[in-house]
Amino acid sequence: MDPMGGERGTTERVLTLLGLLQQRQVWTGPELADRLGVTPRTVRRDVERLRTLGYPVHASQGVGGGYQLGPGQHLPPLLLDDEEAIATAVSLLAGAGGEVAGAGEAALRALTKLDQVLPLRLRHDVRALAGSVESFGGGRTPVDPDVLMTLARACRDQVEAGFGYPSGNEVRRRRVEPYRLVASDRRWYLFAYDLDRDDWRSFRADRMTEVAARTWHFRPRPAPDAATHVQEGVASRVYQHQARFLVHAPADTVRAQVPASAAVVRPRGSKRCEVLSGAGSLDYVLMHMVLLGHDFEVLDPPELVGRCRALAERLLSAAAAAE
């Protein structure tokens, strides 16, 4: 007699079976039947139900044989118990600030999915454990995980968000339609439509205060590429002077020499690339281009050509004085 009668009982039993199969390599039929409180025949039926759902459950006979959950062509839903869910969430929170390229974005996307199904009773434990995790060395500017999660939820749910943000010598309240979270090599940015300025803007997450998601839903607008927009702003638009160069070297070579937050590098064929950068001084940008060690041409602004000539004369004068 099956102690878990009815459709709900069957569903709960099949999920419990899936959890057991994920816990260890091989289970015998009698072991599973004993753990579930059912007959081996019911175990066989439940295994078939899992196979129908896309889980590759293999069965083998003889000594050492039994049921085994194997890898498949697709990634089916993963079943986690409370302790596993908490550990996974804390690890993802730590990974969101990691230094591996692309890992931060992937960790935050996974964390947002987990947050959608994480029971409220576990969120306090996740927050408490996350607060005890620290790191040393380089990496991104620290950001409160709750801030990232609030913004990630708002992007996911397409609801307006509000936060305090520095503007000159004061902090002003901003209302935005959040579109994407973008991670650079040093910081997290929110790419959003600023409702008060009627334009797309990027905001540093570490500068935000009193971040809150609203209940007002919005219809997404046609948007520029988030990563490109943020990178161009960080590397160029925020500075007093912007400059463009045609560099006689492959784009991949130059990207390996220049941090993504310092310049935008676009390929111009296989042997040349365009570099867009900014700084408070044109001479500063020019010196950085010289130090790359490649031949280059000035594309913009025109006055930078004169700065090149002045710098060349200064260097020649220094070399002549040393002879």
Coordinates of C-alpha atoms in Angstrom, one line a residue, residues 73-291:
Q73 CA 21.9 16.5 -23.1
H74 CA 19.9 19.2 -21.3
L75 CA 20.0 20.7 -17.8
P76 CA 16.9 19.6 -15.9
P77 CA 15.7 21.3 -12.7
L78 CA 18.1 20.8 -9.7
L79 CA 16.7 19.8 -6.4
L80 CA 18.4 21.3 -3.3
D81 CA 17.7 20.8 0.4
D82 CA 17.8 23.8 2.8
E83 CA 21.5 23.5 3.6
E84 CA 22.5 23.1 0.0
A85 CA 20.4 26.1 -1.1
I86 CA 21.9 28.3 1.6
A87 CA 25.4 27.2 0.7
T88 CA 24.8 27.8 -3.0
A89 CA 23.3 31.3 -2.5
V90 CA 26.3 32.4 -0.3
S91 CA 28.8 31.1 -2.8
L92 CA 27.0 32.9 -5.6
L93 CA 27.0 36.1 -3.5
A94 CA 30.8 35.8 -3.1
G95 CA 31.2 35.0 -6.8
A96 CA 29.3 38.1 -7.8
G97 CA 32.3 40.1 -6.7
G98 CA 34.9 37.7 -8.1
E99 CA 37.8 38.5 -10.4
V100 CA 37.3 35.8 -13.0
A101 CA 36.1 37.4 -16.3
G102 CA 32.3 36.8 -16.8
A103 CA 32.0 34.9 -13.5
G104 CA 30.4 37.9 -11.6
E105 CA 27.6 38.3 -14.2
A106 CA 26.9 34.6 -14.4
A107 CA 26.9 34.3 -10.6
L108 CA 24.4 37.2 -10.3
R109 CA 22.1 35.7 -13.0
A110 CA 22.1 32.3 -11.2
L111 CA 21.5 34.0 -7.8
T112 CA 18.6 35.9 -9.2
K113 CA 17.0 32.7 -10.4
L114 CA 17.6 31.0 -7.0
D115 CA 16.2 34.0 -5.2
Q116 CA 12.9 33.6 -7.2
V117 CA 12.3 30.2 -5.6
L118 CA 14.2 30.5 -2.3
P119 CA 11.8 30.3 0.7
L120 CA 11.5 33.4 2.8
R121 CA 12.5 31.3 5.9
L122 CA 16.0 30.8 4.3
R123 CA 16.8 34.3 3.3
H124 CA 17.8 35.5 6.8
D125 CA 20.3 32.6 7.0
V126 CA 21.7 33.5 3.5
R127 CA 22.1 37.2 4.5
A128 CA 23.7 36.3 7.8
L129 CA 26.2 33.9 6.2
A130 CA 27.0 36.2 3.3
G131 CA 28.0 38.9 5.8
S132 CA 30.7 36.6 7.2
V133 CA 32.4 36.1 3.8
E134 CA 35.3 38.4 3.0
S135 CA 38.1 38.4 0.5
F136 CA 41.5 40.0 0.1
G137 CA 43.5 41.3 -2.8
G138 CA 42.2 43.1 -5.9
G139 CA 38.8 42.9 -7.4
R140 CA 35.7 45.1 -7.7
T141 CA 34.7 47.8 -5.4
P142 CA 32.6 46.2 -2.6
V143 CA 28.8 46.5 -3.0
D144 CA 26.2 45.5 -0.5
P145 CA 24.7 42.1 -1.8
D146 CA 21.2 43.3 -0.9
V147 CA 21.7 46.3 -3.3
L148 CA 22.7 44.0 -6.2
M149 CA 19.8 41.6 -5.4
T150 CA 17.3 44.4 -5.3
L151 CA 18.5 45.8 -8.6
A152 CA 18.7 42.4 -10.2
R153 CA 15.1 41.6 -9.1
A154 CA 13.9 45.0 -10.5
C155 CA 15.6 44.2 -13.8
R156 CA 14.0 40.8 -13.9
D157 CA 10.5 41.9 -12.9
Q158 CA 10.6 45.1 -15.0
V159 CA 9.6 47.4 -12.1
E160 CA 10.8 50.9 -11.4
A161 CA 13.6 51.4 -8.9
G162 CA 14.6 54.4 -6.8
F163 CA 17.8 55.3 -5.0
G164 CA 19.9 58.2 -3.7
Y165 CA 22.8 59.1 -5.9
P166 CA 25.6 61.8 -5.6
S167 CA 25.1 64.9 -7.8
G168 CA 27.7 67.6 -7.1
N169 CA 27.8 68.2 -3.4
E170 CA 24.4 66.7 -2.6
V171 CA 22.6 63.3 -2.9
R172 CA 19.5 63.4 -5.1
R173 CA 16.7 60.8 -5.4
R174 CA 16.7 59.1 -8.8
R175 CA 13.8 57.2 -10.4
V176 CA 14.7 54.7 -13.1
E177 CA 13.5 51.9 -15.3
P178 CA 16.3 49.3 -14.6
Y179 CA 17.5 47.4 -17.7
R180 CA 20.8 45.6 -16.9
L181 CA 23.4 45.2 -14.3
V182 CA 26.9 45.4 -15.9
A183 CA 30.2 44.4 -14.3
S184 CA 33.4 46.0 -15.3
D185 CA 36.9 44.9 -14.1
R186 CA 36.5 47.1 -11.1
R187 CA 32.8 48.0 -10.4
W188 CA 29.2 47.1 -10.8
Y189 CA 27.0 49.5 -12.8
L190 CA 23.2 49.7 -13.3
F191 CA 22.2 50.6 -16.9
A192 CA 18.8 52.2 -16.7
Y193 CA 16.4 54.7 -18.2
D194 CA 16.4 57.8 -16.1
L195 CA 12.8 59.0 -15.8
D196 CA 13.6 62.5 -14.6
R197 CA 16.3 63.1 -17.3
D198 CA 14.4 61.2 -20.0
D199 CA 17.6 59.4 -21.2
W200 CA 19.7 56.3 -20.7
R201 CA 22.2 56.5 -17.8
S202 CA 24.6 54.3 -16.0
F203 CA 25.0 54.4 -12.2
R204 CA 27.7 53.0 -10.0
A205 CA 26.1 50.5 -7.6
D206 CA 28.6 51.3 -4.8
R207 CA 27.5 54.9 -4.8
M208 CA 23.8 54.2 -4.4
T209 CA 21.9 54.6 -1.1
E210 CA 18.4 53.6 0.1
V211 CA 17.9 51.4 -3.0
A212 CA 14.3 50.2 -3.3
A213 CA 12.3 48.5 -6.0
R214 CA 8.8 49.9 -6.6
T215 CA 5.6 48.0 -7.6
W216 CA 5.1 50.1 -10.8
H217 CA 5.7 47.9 -13.8
F218 CA 7.0 49.3 -17.1
R219 CA 7.2 48.2 -20.7
P220 CA 10.8 47.9 -21.8
R221 CA 12.0 50.6 -24.3
P222 CA 14.3 50.0 -27.3
A223 CA 17.7 50.1 -25.6
P224 CA 21.3 50.4 -26.8
D225 CA 23.7 47.6 -25.9
A226 CA 24.1 47.9 -22.1
A227 CA 27.7 46.7 -21.9
T228 CA 28.9 48.9 -24.7
H229 CA 27.1 52.0 -23.4
V230 CA 28.5 51.5 -19.9
Q231 CA 32.0 50.9 -21.1
E232 CA 32.1 53.9 -23.4
G233 CA 30.8 56.0 -20.5
V234 CA 33.4 54.7 -18.0
A235 CA 36.3 54.9 -20.5
S236 CA 35.5 58.2 -22.2
R237 CA 32.3 60.2 -21.7
V238 CA 32.9 60.9 -18.0
Y239 CA 36.1 62.7 -18.8
Q240 CA 36.7 66.3 -19.8
H241 CA 38.6 65.2 -23.0
Q242 CA 37.9 62.3 -25.3
A243 CA 40.3 61.0 -28.0
R244 CA 40.2 58.4 -30.8
F245 CA 43.2 56.7 -32.3
L246 CA 43.8 54.3 -35.1
V247 CA 46.4 51.8 -33.7
H248 CA 48.4 49.6 -36.0
A249 CA 48.0 46.4 -34.0
P250 CA 45.3 43.7 -33.7
A251 CA 42.4 44.5 -31.4
D252 CA 43.1 41.5 -29.2
T253 CA 46.6 42.6 -28.7
V254 CA 45.6 46.0 -27.5
R255 CA 42.8 44.7 -25.3
A256 CA 45.3 42.7 -23.5
Q257 CA 47.3 45.8 -22.7
V258 CA 44.5 48.2 -21.7
P259 CA 41.9 47.6 -19.0
A260 CA 38.3 47.6 -20.3
S261 CA 37.5 50.5 -17.9
A262 CA 40.3 52.6 -19.5
A263 CA 39.5 52.4 -23.2
V264 CA 37.1 51.0 -25.8
V265 CA 38.9 48.9 -28.4
R266 CA 37.2 48.2 -31.8
P267 CA 38.7 46.0 -34.5
R268 CA 39.5 47.7 -37.9
G269 CA 40.4 44.6 -39.9
S270 CA 42.7 41.9 -38.6
K271 CA 45.8 44.1 -38.1
R272 CA 44.5 47.5 -36.8
C273 CA 42.0 48.7 -34.3
E274 CA 40.3 51.9 -33.1
V275 CA 40.9 53.0 -29.5
L276 CA 38.5 55.4 -27.7
S277 CA 39.6 56.8 -24.4
G278 CA 39.3 59.8 -22.2
A279 CA 41.1 61.7 -19.4
G280 CA 41.4 65.1 -17.8
S281 CA 44.3 66.0 -20.0
L282 CA 44.9 65.2 -23.7
D283 CA 48.6 64.8 -22.9
Y284 CA 47.8 62.1 -20.4
V285 CA 45.8 60.1 -23.0
L286 CA 48.6 60.6 -25.5
M287 CA 51.3 59.3 -23.2
H288 CA 49.3 56.1 -22.5
M289 CA 49.1 55.5 -26.3
V290 CA 52.8 56.0 -26.7
L291 CA 53.5 53.5 -23.9

